[in-house]
XYZ file of C-alpha atoms in Angstrom:
771
model
C 8.104 4.179 -13.119
C 10.450 6.674 -14.852
C 12.618 6.850 -11.727
C 12.843 3.045 -11.615
C 13.987 2.970 -15.268
C 16.672 5.591 -14.590
C 17.968 3.647 -11.596
C 18.221 0.421 -13.611
C 20.000 2.188 -16.503
C 22.506 3.772 -14.109
C 23.203 0.446 -12.452
C 23.607 -1.268 -15.792
C 26.008 1.488 -16.842
C 27.979 0.952 -13.660
C 28.415 -2.687 -14.589
C 30.067 -1.838 -17.931
C 33.774 -1.795 -17.198
C 36.531 -0.155 -19.193
C 38.447 -3.432 -19.002
C 36.885 -6.243 -21.001
C 35.256 -8.965 -18.949
C 33.928 -12.322 -20.051
C 31.159 -14.401 -18.581
C 31.133 -18.060 -17.654
C 27.604 -19.325 -17.095
C 25.453 -22.417 -17.265
C 23.137 -24.750 -15.377
C 24.068 -27.057 -12.502
C 22.171 -30.343 -12.287
C 22.104 -33.666 -10.448
C 23.912 -36.210 -12.649
C 21.687 -39.058 -11.458
C 18.323 -37.405 -12.174
C 18.943 -34.328 -14.311
C 17.166 -32.149 -11.692
C 18.449 -28.572 -11.545
C 20.094 -27.562 -8.256
C 19.042 -24.109 -7.011
C 21.378 -22.569 -4.443
C 24.496 -24.454 -5.590
C 27.718 -22.509 -4.937
C 30.244 -21.643 -7.654
C 33.514 -20.237 -6.241
C 36.710 -19.050 -7.971
C 39.757 -20.590 -6.257
C 42.148 -17.838 -7.400
C 39.840 -15.030 -6.185
C 38.759 -15.642 -2.554
C 35.358 -14.100 -1.900
C 34.392 -14.194 -5.580
C 31.613 -16.522 -6.604
C 27.921 -16.980 -7.288
C 24.937 -19.119 -6.358
C 22.537 -20.692 -8.816
C 19.065 -19.178 -9.072
C 15.749 -21.004 -8.642
C 16.290 -22.798 -11.952
C 19.887 -23.889 -11.317
C 21.411 -21.145 -13.502
C 24.644 -19.351 -12.532
C 26.726 -16.580 -14.097
C 30.168 -15.136 -13.285
C 31.795 -12.095 -14.896
C 35.617 -12.201 -14.765
C 38.678 -10.630 -16.344
C 40.453 -12.726 -19.003
C 42.668 -15.432 -17.493
C 42.884 -18.966 -16.200
C 40.650 -19.894 -13.280
C 39.607 -22.897 -11.223
C 35.871 -23.092 -10.588
C 34.788 -25.028 -7.505
C 31.122 -26.129 -7.514
C 29.582 -27.319 -4.239
C 26.122 -28.384 -3.106
C 25.081 -30.126 0.070
C 24.809 -33.891 -0.490
C 26.996 -33.891 -3.637
C 30.692 -34.351 -4.317
C 32.584 -31.119 -4.972
C 33.404 -30.474 -8.614
C 36.485 -28.590 -9.913
C 36.898 -27.240 -13.417
C 39.778 -25.395 -15.097
C 38.655 -22.540 -17.338
C 40.786 -20.477 -19.738
C 38.572 -17.425 -20.082
C 39.271 -15.734 -23.411
C 35.635 -15.450 -24.478
C 32.127 -15.875 -23.067
C 31.582 -19.524 -22.193
C 28.482 -21.597 -21.438
C 29.444 -24.486 -19.149
C 26.845 -26.847 -17.662
C 27.916 -28.892 -14.633
C 26.575 -32.253 -13.443
C 27.221 -32.991 -9.765
C 27.486 -36.543 -8.449
C 25.539 -37.396 -5.252
C 27.715 -38.589 -2.378
C 27.551 -42.315 -1.808
C 27.333 -42.142 1.990
C 24.249 -41.289 4.085
C 24.223 -37.655 5.177
C 23.565 -36.607 8.760
C 22.389 -33.027 8.262
C 19.147 -31.872 9.864
C 16.140 -30.398 8.158
C 17.066 -26.733 7.831
C 19.660 -27.014 5.084
C 22.357 -24.889 3.476
C 24.667 -25.237 0.511
C 27.789 -24.708 2.632
C 28.513 -25.640 6.238
C 28.479 -21.966 7.263
C 25.955 -20.683 4.749
C 23.798 -19.466 7.640
C 26.651 -17.039 8.400
C 27.605 -15.894 4.898
C 24.132 -15.753 3.330
C 22.405 -12.362 3.058
C 19.055 -13.901 4.067
C 17.368 -13.215 7.416
C 14.108 -14.837 8.476
C 14.321 -17.639 5.892
C 13.758 -21.388 6.355
C 14.638 -23.925 3.655
C 13.463 -27.544 3.594
C 14.427 -30.303 1.216
C 12.309 -33.443 1.019
C 15.275 -35.811 1.078
C 16.224 -34.343 4.481
C 12.910 -34.559 6.386
C 12.135 -38.267 6.024
C 13.293 -38.947 9.599
C 10.849 -36.574 11.303
C 7.896 -38.448 12.918
C 4.498 -37.139 11.830
C 0.837 -38.120 12.009
C 0.002 -41.307 10.038
C 3.677 -41.799 9.089
C 3.776 -39.514 6.036
C 6.404 -36.815 5.475
C 4.805 -33.389 5.759
C 6.409 -30.091 4.822
C 3.939 -27.870 6.677
C 4.145 -29.807 9.941
C 7.939 -29.762 9.753
C 7.830 -25.981 9.300
C 5.897 -25.598 12.559
C 8.911 -27.099 14.354
C 10.975 -24.018 13.451
C 10.930 -20.683 15.368
C 8.398 -18.078 14.288
C 6.105 -20.650 12.640
C 3.289 -22.234 14.632
C -0.095 -23.905 14.467
C -2.829 -23.098 16.970
C -4.322 -26.428 17.922
C -5.322 -29.943 16.977
C -7.218 -30.247 13.715
C -6.104 -26.814 12.520
C -3.888 -27.174 9.478
C -3.071 -23.499 9.104
C 0.349 -22.081 9.823
C 0.847 -18.748 11.535
C 4.067 -16.882 10.780
C 5.392 -14.104 12.997
C 1.982 -13.220 14.360
C 0.149 -13.221 11.045
C -3.084 -15.060 10.383
C -3.302 -18.179 8.243
C -4.733 -16.164 5.341
C -1.734 -13.807 5.339
C 0.654 -16.419 3.889
C 1.330 -16.498 0.150
C 1.583 -20.203 -0.738
C 2.972 -20.957 -4.202
C 3.269 -24.349 -5.895
C 5.442 -23.878 -8.978
C 4.417 -20.184 -8.871
C 0.650 -20.935 -8.688
C -1.345 -19.683 -5.683
C -2.729 -22.384 -3.401
C -5.601 -21.661 -0.995
C -6.306 -23.757 2.101
C -3.214 -25.922 1.640
C -4.489 -28.809 3.767
C -6.346 -32.101 3.539
C -8.605 -33.675 6.168
C -8.900 -30.380 8.104
C -5.146 -30.108 8.482
C -4.111 -33.676 9.239
C -2.366 -33.874 5.847
C -0.656 -31.177 3.811
C -1.667 -30.420 0.222
C 1.917 -31.126 -0.780
C 2.639 -34.762 -1.609
C 6.266 -35.187 -0.570
C 6.994 -37.550 -3.478
C 6.355 -34.754 -5.980
C 8.093 -31.917 -4.090
C 11.766 -30.953 -4.394
C 12.098 -28.196 -1.827
C 10.397 -25.372 0.020
C 11.604 -21.898 0.962
C 9.730 -19.876 3.583
C 10.390 -16.135 3.825
C 9.368 -14.886 7.280
C 11.158 -11.560 6.952
C 12.017 -9.772 3.733
C 11.176 -11.725 0.585
C 12.658 -10.809 -2.821
C 10.773 -8.047 -4.649
C 9.243 -10.537 -7.105
C 6.974 -11.822 -4.301
C 3.979 -9.879 -3.019
C 0.319 -9.978 -2.127
C 0.421 -11.223 1.494
C 1.444 -9.624 4.786
C 3.171 -12.370 6.762
C 5.172 -14.776 4.661
C 5.906 -16.324 1.297
C 6.055 -20.112 1.001
C 7.632 -21.030 -2.338
C 7.221 -24.758 -3.060
C 8.943 -26.314 -6.075
C 7.933 -29.611 -7.665
C 10.456 -32.189 -8.809
C 11.262 -32.012 -12.498
C 11.421 -35.775 -13.041
C 14.398 -38.015 -13.778
C 15.770 -37.502 -17.314
C 18.218 -40.402 -17.029
C 16.054 -43.454 -16.285
C 12.529 -44.529 -15.381
C 11.575 -45.069 -11.734
C 8.536 -46.110 -9.731
C 8.211 -45.258 -6.023
C 5.537 -44.996 -3.391
C 4.325 -45.869 0.060
C 1.586 -47.930 1.697
C 0.260 -46.809 5.080
C -2.606 -47.580 7.408
C -4.986 -44.983 5.960
C -3.233 -43.656 2.828
C -1.093 -44.783 -0.072
C 0.831 -42.949 -2.758
C 2.556 -43.758 -6.046
C 4.929 -41.819 -8.300
C 6.325 -42.484 -11.773
C 9.124 -40.487 -13.401
C 11.501 -40.848 -16.289
C 12.956 -39.337 -19.441
C 10.911 -38.191 -22.427
C 14.167 -37.799 -24.319
C 17.239 -38.719 -22.288
C 19.238 -35.681 -21.154
C 16.668 -33.355 -22.742
C 13.268 -33.846 -21.163
C 11.473 -35.702 -18.404
C 8.061 -36.364 -16.865
C 6.718 -36.906 -13.355
C 3.271 -38.150 -12.301
C 2.260 -38.791 -8.696
C -0.984 -39.598 -6.930
C -2.172 -40.076 -3.371
C -5.406 -41.184 -1.700
C -6.641 -41.904 1.794
C -9.025 -44.763 2.413
C -10.219 -44.277 5.983
C -13.755 -44.326 4.605
C -13.304 -47.935 3.474
C -13.129 -49.030 7.115
C -16.527 -47.406 7.664
C -18.008 -49.963 5.247
C -17.249 -52.691 7.805
C -19.958 -51.307 10.089
C -23.486 -52.733 9.888
C -24.949 -49.359 10.875
C -26.212 -47.475 7.753
C -25.605 -44.180 9.562
C -21.900 -45.089 9.548
C -21.242 -47.245 6.484
C -22.803 -44.688 4.129
C -20.393 -41.945 5.206
C -17.496 -40.781 3.037
C -14.271 -39.345 4.395
C -11.277 -39.169 2.086
C -9.069 -37.022 -0.110
C -7.036 -37.550 -3.247
C -4.522 -35.464 -5.153
C -2.432 -35.605 -8.321
C 0.781 -33.865 -9.379
C 2.180 -33.886 -12.890
C 5.106 -32.147 -14.541
C 6.967 -32.276 -17.842
C 9.964 -30.273 -19.006
C 12.001 -30.156 -22.184
C 15.333 -28.583 -23.071
C 14.853 -27.130 -26.563
C 18.489 -26.066 -26.824
C 21.246 -24.636 -24.627
C 19.343 -21.368 -24.212
C 15.703 -22.416 -24.003
C 13.817 -24.745 -21.724
C 10.061 -25.117 -21.155
C 8.056 -26.559 -18.238
C 4.444 -27.510 -17.691
C 3.217 -28.520 -14.233
C -0.235 -29.198 -12.770
C -1.880 -30.074 -9.478
C -5.395 -31.237 -8.611
C -6.638 -32.168 -5.139
C -10.057 -32.815 -3.603
C -11.463 -33.508 -0.118
C -14.793 -35.284 0.306
C -16.771 -35.350 3.566
C -20.272 -36.809 3.340
C -22.234 -37.880 6.396
C -25.004 -40.290 5.390
C -26.133 -37.964 2.614
C -27.417 -35.415 5.138
C -24.408 -33.146 5.459
C -21.280 -32.846 3.339
C -18.313 -30.656 2.490
C -16.051 -30.963 -0.504
C -13.297 -28.591 -1.476
C -10.180 -28.538 -3.543
C -7.402 -26.723 -5.399
C -6.284 -27.004 -8.993
C -3.304 -25.264 -10.595
C -1.536 -25.172 -13.968
C 1.815 -23.460 -14.611
C 3.563 -23.019 -17.946
C 7.131 -21.639 -17.855
C 9.782 -20.659 -20.374
C 13.415 -20.190 -19.305
C 15.600 -18.257 -21.730
C 19.306 -17.380 -21.549
C 19.748 -14.173 -23.533
C 23.522 -14.137 -23.085
C 26.050 -15.091 -20.422
C 24.823 -12.338 -18.121
C 21.053 -12.197 -18.716
C 18.460 -14.816 -17.761
C 14.672 -14.627 -17.998
C 11.655 -16.649 -16.936
C 8.168 -16.128 -18.344
C 5.169 -17.842 -16.747
C 1.456 -18.172 -17.405
C -0.308 -19.472 -14.304
C -3.856 -20.545 -13.458
C -5.141 -21.465 -9.999
C -8.622 -22.305 -8.750
C -10.057 -23.015 -5.304
C -13.670 -23.825 -4.439
C -15.746 -25.385 -1.713
C -19.325 -26.609 -1.420
C -21.229 -27.237 1.809
C -24.381 -29.326 1.240
C -27.174 -29.882 3.759
C -30.041 -32.236 2.943
C -32.606 -32.110 5.758
C -35.783 -32.582 3.771
C -37.523 -30.287 2.970
C -34.701 -27.887 3.894
C -32.090 -28.874 1.321
C -29.495 -26.353 0.193
C -25.791 -25.870 -0.481
C -23.317 -23.024 -0.049
C -20.853 -22.579 -2.907
C -17.807 -20.325 -2.976
C -14.842 -20.139 -5.325
C -11.848 -18.049 -6.262
C -9.638 -18.319 -9.319
C -6.688 -16.388 -10.687
C -5.022 -15.989 -14.070
C -1.483 -14.686 -13.789
C 1.124 -13.479 -16.296
C 4.631 -13.090 -14.869
C 7.953 -12.131 -16.441
C 11.281 -11.981 -14.558
C 14.712 -10.846 -15.721
C 18.076 -11.338 -13.999
C 21.200 -9.398 -14.920
C 24.538 -10.770 -13.661
C 26.728 -7.698 -14.143
C 29.882 -8.669 -12.275
C 31.005 -10.215 -9.002
C 29.660 -7.220 -7.052
C 26.372 -6.355 -8.777
C 23.300 -8.395 -9.714
C 19.953 -6.930 -10.736
C 16.510 -8.519 -10.976
C 13.388 -6.914 -12.429
C 9.986 -8.008 -13.637
C 6.230 -7.654 -13.976
C 3.280 -9.587 -12.571
C -0.402 -9.224 -13.453
C -3.133 -11.289 -11.728
C -6.822 -11.256 -12.685
C -9.019 -12.395 -9.761
C -12.561 -13.764 -9.942
C -14.313 -14.375 -6.606
C -17.724 -15.848 -5.783
C -18.207 -15.198 -2.026
C -20.519 -17.919 -0.722
C -23.874 -18.120 -2.493
C -26.805 -20.357 -1.466
C -28.162 -22.807 -4.034
C -31.298 -24.895 -3.484
C -33.358 -27.394 -5.525
C -36.844 -26.363 -6.664
C -38.581 -28.610 -4.094
C -36.648 -27.139 -1.157
C -38.254 -24.664 1.235
C -34.959 -22.745 1.312
C -34.767 -19.837 -1.115
C -31.600 -19.525 -3.237
C -29.412 -16.533 -2.400
C -27.186 -15.680 -5.378
C -24.052 -13.606 -4.830
C -22.425 -11.253 -7.279
C -19.049 -12.245 -8.589
C -16.289 -9.746 -7.890
C -13.374 -9.048 -10.220
C -10.014 -7.449 -9.651
C -6.759 -6.811 -11.480
C -3.636 -6.848 -9.310
C -0.422 -5.675 -11.002
C 3.146 -5.001 -9.939
C 6.476 -3.988 -11.393
C 9.532 -4.661 -9.301
C 13.293 -4.433 -9.254
C 16.016 -5.391 -6.814
C 19.756 -4.964 -6.562
C 22.250 -7.266 -4.868
C 25.490 -5.435 -4.085
C 28.523 -7.099 -2.476
C 31.311 -4.502 -2.148
C 33.453 -6.819 -0.002
C 33.513 -10.273 1.518
C 32.096 -8.807 4.748
C 29.165 -6.758 3.522
C 26.104 -7.595 1.395
C 23.259 -5.227 0.492
C 20.038 -6.368 -1.138
C 17.541 -3.588 -1.857
C 14.324 -3.690 -3.839
C 11.122 -1.883 -4.657
C 7.762 -3.330 -5.644
C 5.189 -0.936 -7.094
C 1.830 -2.648 -6.680
C -1.612 -1.601 -7.846
C -5.081 -3.025 -7.334
C -8.209 -2.258 -9.365
C -11.661 -3.547 -8.448
C -13.567 -3.982 -11.716
C -17.195 -4.244 -12.800
C -19.730 -5.495 -13.631
C -22.138 -5.390 -10.724
C -23.816 -3.339 -8.044
C -21.499 -1.774 -5.482
C -22.533 -0.331 -2.147
C -21.233 2.309 0.230
C -21.799 1.918 3.974
C -21.751 4.110 7.043
C -21.944 2.410 10.462
C -23.356 -0.682 8.763
C -26.066 1.184 6.848
C -26.235 1.414 3.036
C -25.665 5.017 1.947
C -25.251 4.597 -1.815
C -25.612 2.026 -4.614
C -23.820 2.340 -7.966
C -23.962 0.153 -11.074
C -20.754 -0.518 -13.048
C -20.309 -2.155 -16.451
C -17.851 -4.920 -17.269
C -14.265 -3.684 -17.120
C -15.113 -0.352 -15.480
C -12.831 0.577 -12.575
C -14.798 0.701 -9.325
C -11.870 1.559 -7.046
C -8.091 1.528 -7.427
C -5.099 1.614 -5.097
C -1.383 2.157 -5.698
C 1.167 1.369 -2.974
C 4.995 1.280 -3.152
C 6.592 -1.589 -1.221
C 10.279 -0.962 -0.429
C 12.445 -3.692 1.088
C 16.071 -3.976 2.133
C 18.446 -6.604 3.567
C 21.817 -5.727 5.127
C 24.328 -8.400 6.147
C 27.620 -7.848 7.949
C 29.853 -10.926 8.155
C 32.004 -10.372 11.245
C 34.048 -13.497 10.466
C 33.404 -17.013 9.183
C 31.729 -17.941 12.493
C 29.381 -15.009 13.146
C 27.359 -12.361 11.361
C 24.727 -9.667 11.901
C 21.727 -9.163 9.610
C 19.025 -6.509 9.355
C 15.957 -6.171 7.150
C 12.986 -3.906 6.531
C 10.023 -4.672 4.297
C 6.595 -3.329 3.449
C 3.923 -5.753 2.212
C 0.353 -5.214 1.073
C -2.577 -7.627 0.762
C -5.654 -7.214 -1.432
C -7.346 -10.578 -0.811
C -8.948 -10.760 2.626
C -10.481 -13.607 4.619
C -13.336 -13.245 7.090
C -14.404 -16.069 9.364
C -16.235 -16.426 12.661
C -14.562 -19.770 13.304
C -11.495 -20.263 15.466
C -10.231 -23.009 13.159
C -8.764 -23.091 9.673
C -11.852 -24.258 7.813
C -12.303 -24.617 4.057
C -15.411 -22.423 4.339
C -13.659 -19.130 5.009
C -14.906 -16.249 2.856
C -12.532 -14.347 0.582
C -13.109 -10.690 -0.261
C -11.227 -8.265 -2.473
C -10.071 -4.690 -1.825
C -12.568 -2.177 -3.143
C -14.895 0.643 -2.164
C -15.185 -0.346 1.493
C -12.110 -2.501 2.127
C -8.664 -0.953 1.844
C -5.502 -2.999 1.215
C -3.961 -4.400 4.377
C -0.434 -3.050 4.960
C 2.427 -4.335 7.127
C 5.789 -2.730 7.865
C 8.294 -5.147 9.413
C 11.720 -4.543 10.945
C 13.825 -7.572 11.820
C 17.377 -8.203 12.973
C 19.406 -11.332 13.623
C 22.642 -12.548 15.145
C 24.137 -15.819 13.856
C 26.971 -17.773 15.483
C 28.564 -21.135 14.681
C 30.706 -23.330 16.943
C 32.803 -26.459 16.588
C 33.632 -26.323 12.876
C 30.032 -25.301 12.066
C 28.580 -28.407 13.717
C 26.700 -26.270 16.254
C 24.718 -23.270 15.024
C 22.944 -20.602 17.063
C 20.641 -17.864 15.848
C 18.657 -15.099 17.546
C 16.176 -13.080 15.484
C 13.802 -10.375 16.601
C 11.057 -8.555 14.705
C 8.387 -5.875 15.048
C 5.416 -5.393 12.697
C 3.126 -2.407 12.311
C -0.193 -3.535 10.789
C -2.699 -1.212 9.104
C -6.266 -1.649 7.742
C -6.775 -4.807 9.771
C -10.206 -6.469 9.657
C -12.415 -8.029 12.315
C -16.142 -8.760 12.620
C -18.762 -6.813 14.490
C -20.261 -8.518 17.522
C -23.006 -10.889 16.342
C -21.986 -10.570 12.675
C -23.747 -12.799 10.130
C -21.379 -13.596 7.256
C -22.960 -16.646 5.579
C -24.593 -15.879 2.208
C -24.708 -12.201 3.076
C -24.517 -9.941 0.019
C -23.837 -7.031 2.383
C -21.043 -8.797 4.246
C -18.829 -5.690 4.049
C -21.110 -3.833 6.492
C -20.334 -6.540 9.077
C -16.650 -5.573 9.077
C -14.700 -3.235 11.327
C -11.251 -1.844 10.557
C -8.273 -0.805 12.651
C -4.592 -1.430 13.292
C -2.410 -4.128 14.788
C 1.060 -4.945 16.016
C 3.149 -8.102 16.266
C 6.559 -8.547 17.830
C 8.727 -11.389 19.003
C 12.042 -13.112 19.636
C 13.100 -16.350 17.892
C 15.944 -18.510 19.222
C 17.394 -21.680 17.723
C 20.287 -23.907 18.779
C 21.027 -26.597 16.232
C 23.441 -29.535 15.990
C 23.723 -29.998 12.267
C 26.067 -32.956 11.817
C 26.856 -36.224 13.555
C 25.180 -39.457 14.596
C 22.912 -37.450 16.890
C 21.576 -34.198 15.486
C 18.578 -31.922 15.828
C 17.604 -28.585 17.297
C 15.844 -26.671 20.038
C 13.684 -23.746 18.955
C 11.897 -21.150 21.075
C 9.613 -18.252 20.134
C 8.357 -15.487 22.422
C 5.720 -13.399 20.645
C 2.607 -11.219 20.888
C 0.000 -10.250 18.288
C -2.587 -7.603 19.153
C -5.322 -5.615 17.410
C -6.869 -2.221 18.060
C -10.168 -1.839 16.189
C -12.771 0.813 17.065
C -16.038 -0.864 18.018
C -14.357 -3.854 19.691
C -13.295 -4.017 23.359
C -14.168 -0.326 23.748
C -11.176 0.652 21.615
C -8.587 -1.119 23.794
C -5.870 -3.400 22.428
C -6.814 -7.087 22.476
C -5.057 -10.336 21.414
C -5.576 -11.638 17.901
C -6.953 -15.191 17.714
C -3.577 -16.554 16.639
C -1.739 -14.927 19.543
C 0.268 -17.506 21.520
C 3.002 -16.214 23.836
C 5.359 -19.192 24.080
C 6.289 -21.831 21.499
C 8.934 -24.533 22.064
C 10.110 -27.275 19.695
C 12.701 -29.974 20.379
C 13.803 -32.277 17.545
C 16.259 -35.172 17.921
C 17.450 -37.608 15.225
C 19.728 -40.520 16.077
C 21.319 -42.879 13.538
C 21.876 -46.148 15.370
C 23.329 -47.840 12.286
C 23.079 -47.822 8.522
C 19.784 -49.686 8.885
C 18.092 -48.148 11.950
C 17.203 -44.547 12.684
C 15.319 -43.140 15.688
C 13.703 -39.729 15.985
C 11.543 -37.737 18.341
C 9.906 -34.331 18.583
C 8.349 -32.526 21.520
C 6.309 -29.351 21.128
C 4.741 -26.936 23.591
C 2.548 -23.921 22.793
C 0.618 -21.471 24.892
C -3.084 -21.763 24.186
C -4.318 -19.297 21.569
C -6.646 -16.408 22.399
C -10.370 -17.116 22.272
C -13.677 -15.525 23.260
C -15.466 -17.392 26.050
C -18.728 -16.333 27.730
C -18.323 -14.204 30.843
C -21.834 -14.849 32.142
C -25.363 -15.845 31.224
C -28.907 -14.530 31.348
C -32.413 -15.837 30.655
C -34.868 -14.650 27.998
C -38.352 -16.273 27.767
C -37.077 -19.263 29.666
C -34.065 -19.728 27.372
C -30.537 -19.385 28.764
C -28.334 -17.053 26.729
C -24.570 -16.737 27.127
C -23.122 -13.273 27.720
C -19.860 -12.281 26.001
C -17.721 -9.288 26.961
C -14.030 -9.011 26.097
C -13.004 -10.167 22.588
C -10.366 -12.932 22.769
C -10.020 -12.341 26.506
C -9.465 -16.005 27.390
C -7.049 -18.794 26.391
C -7.398 -22.327 25.161
C -5.485 -24.836 27.326
C -1.761 -25.091 26.649
C -0.870 -27.566 23.910
C 1.948 -30.116 24.096
C 2.729 -33.557 22.717
C 5.565 -36.036 22.060
C 6.013 -37.823 18.709
C 8.346 -40.807 18.264
C 9.563 -42.528 15.114
C 11.809 -45.360 13.948
C 12.823 -46.266 10.407
C 14.387 -49.507 9.208
C 16.043 -49.455 5.774
C 16.125 -52.850 4.065
C 19.284 -53.956 2.244
C 19.262 -52.741 -1.339
C 18.508 -55.433 -3.923
C 19.675 -54.296 -7.317
C 17.655 -51.206 -8.174
C 15.025 -51.924 -5.499
C 15.102 -49.826 -2.317
C 12.642 -50.013 0.561
C 12.138 -48.998 4.180
C 9.647 -49.461 6.990
C 8.622 -46.522 9.162
C 7.067 -46.844 12.608
C 5.759 -43.768 14.411
C 3.585 -42.748 17.338
C 1.872 -39.368 17.290
C 1.161 -37.932 20.759
C 3.019 -40.758 22.473
C 1.939 -39.915 26.044
C -1.721 -39.504 24.974
C -2.193 -35.836 25.890
C -5.853 -34.798 25.407
C -5.230 -31.547 23.561
C -8.344 -29.442 23.087
C -9.952 -29.267 19.658
C -12.814 -27.129 20.983
C -14.443 -26.065 24.244
C -18.219 -25.660 24.378
C -20.375 -24.315 27.198
C -23.485 -26.270 28.123
C -26.036 -26.379 30.888
C -25.022 -28.798 33.632
C -27.571 -31.674 33.458
C -27.167 -32.261 37.210
C -27.683 -28.607 38.172
C -29.360 -26.436 35.535
C -28.340 -23.284 37.384
C -24.741 -24.028 36.478
C -22.871 -23.974 33.145
C -20.132 -26.480 32.404
C -17.272 -26.322 29.938
C -17.055 -29.392 27.689
C -13.692 -30.159 26.072
C -13.547 -32.032 22.776
C -10.279 -33.669 21.683
C -9.425 -35.598 18.520
C -6.522 -37.897 19.362
C -4.718 -39.552 22.173
C -1.826 -41.776 21.051
C -1.891 -42.583 17.309
C 0.501 -45.322 16.085
C 1.159 -45.793 12.378
C 3.290 -47.882 10.058
C 4.269 -47.096 6.463
C 6.149 -49.160 3.896
C 8.094 -47.086 1.332
C 9.668 -48.409 -1.867
C 11.505 -47.263 -4.991
C 12.892 -49.017 -8.041
């Protein structure tokens, strides 16, 4: 900690020049809505290579010698803005950009400049903006951020009905998903058919596959930072969409014009209403739906202070004739305060709450019971940014998260013959201090280096056990607040970018990440019933070291863009289950775990046509993910469940006219690794399946074609509307949801594999409106 302070002081001292410099700073916003524009570019015409980009809150700062300058502000989808500045003192200048009046043709993966993929210091980063993905065909005709992400290299799903995303070989639980800084768990509805994120309420998403800024931590594979819209502070609007099985509605407008705004959105599916049409009570009494709400308000107190409050609540309900049901959901609340200390110093302070829970209920009289699990976090976070000059920027901050976890306890009514099985709550305090430096000595070279010093403390109260080969060796009692076990791990990270010229660049990164929340599951799918555990006496923090490198090349005035990225991960303290492990309502679940190491490596290629009447991309990923855990496969390396060797995505978008747009996507993935029986044997007349190698088989390869068409109606005053037609899985491929092994009814000496699939071709139509 002392060393970190010395480094920051030295760097701050370096930024103090003998010659007086002045700052020009401010916030860049959309003139039509008042939304801040993160990633907008501010260049100085008289000083080529000198400039800045706005931060996550639209704030920029430049430090220049006294003189007259021309500032050029650019942002994709907006008219360029030029401003003359006579810099004789520090100046605060806010800029409002005007959206272009014509329809843009850019594809999903966006940038603030045509060649930003070349000049940016980022490697392994994908950025999506909602206004740019509305042409991608998806299931049930609704825009979906997570499904669009799986069309990019290095990001994949592993089958139908599995809503999880798997980034560079990591598991679904190794992604940090943030909605306005709040952690979101199981970010899916209807077992993955819908994303948690209602596109009406979302502004943009940034996915870090490689090295994330030092302010992010807590997961091994990726960081998905999702930002909600702030609401229109110029005028009131109502928008929404009506589809075959879901509808949504959003309201936004000013609280005080130019100063504050609100946004409220809601969404619900109603597939269960069609079940009511059946005369069969076993069908018409079932429930199958989800709903979610987003809300956000913000207010500009003065030129230096702005506050935000955002919230999310979502719930899924499955109930099958009152005999079996699952309901689960997330809720989050984020309060933020932005403060500009001076022209060179910006801070953000956040208090964040998130909660996730699920309940599985079974009512088979007299065996009625339910399984309840939940996890919630309370987080305090403070970030500082120091804009020293055109070469040096520094960020630093602190994050403290208090975790409370209830890992799957059994509850039962008094008349049930099932005995309740309570589980002890577990508590943990996860803290980190971090700092990073962005250094740009020339127009050709950018260095971004950071360090995150993270600690984890498991806290009482409760009984805590020690195990050896699955047997209890010791039991200790701890009081509330007592430290049961603590860990401290430094997490260095570095990005290096060399811009060869304006058409090509090389980038390199190294990062170390740790994870203190762990998921165990004996399911091959991404279910809401996974069990979360915390690092402690028996479970060490998971650790990943990742090296990645990329080559980026543009052609034809930046219309065509090519990238090749490769990575290698070393994984430590990886977790898997013993053979035959029982993890449901098991207070000694930790003795069912085995620990070892892993590795993941791959190559990601993308060729993209970014502009024009026809645009899109082709993406390809070649990858492997393997584990080596003593006690499994006799100590040999074996594929992780999410391992899939080949992944191909083709996306095409064609603008026929101002009214009609056509689009199509085709995806192919190697089947993921899975454990199938290798034989069978008979015990007391009952056939038992015999399993040998863990994950030694593959699900069938997955592929499908999606098609879409959108017609935009002529605008009538302030009223805008469009009609979207789409077909999911257009050639009706029967992709496997699961494969079960059953006795052949025709020949009981044989075993047959039974494939279950969810969809063939699924057409949909959605009407969207705004006024």
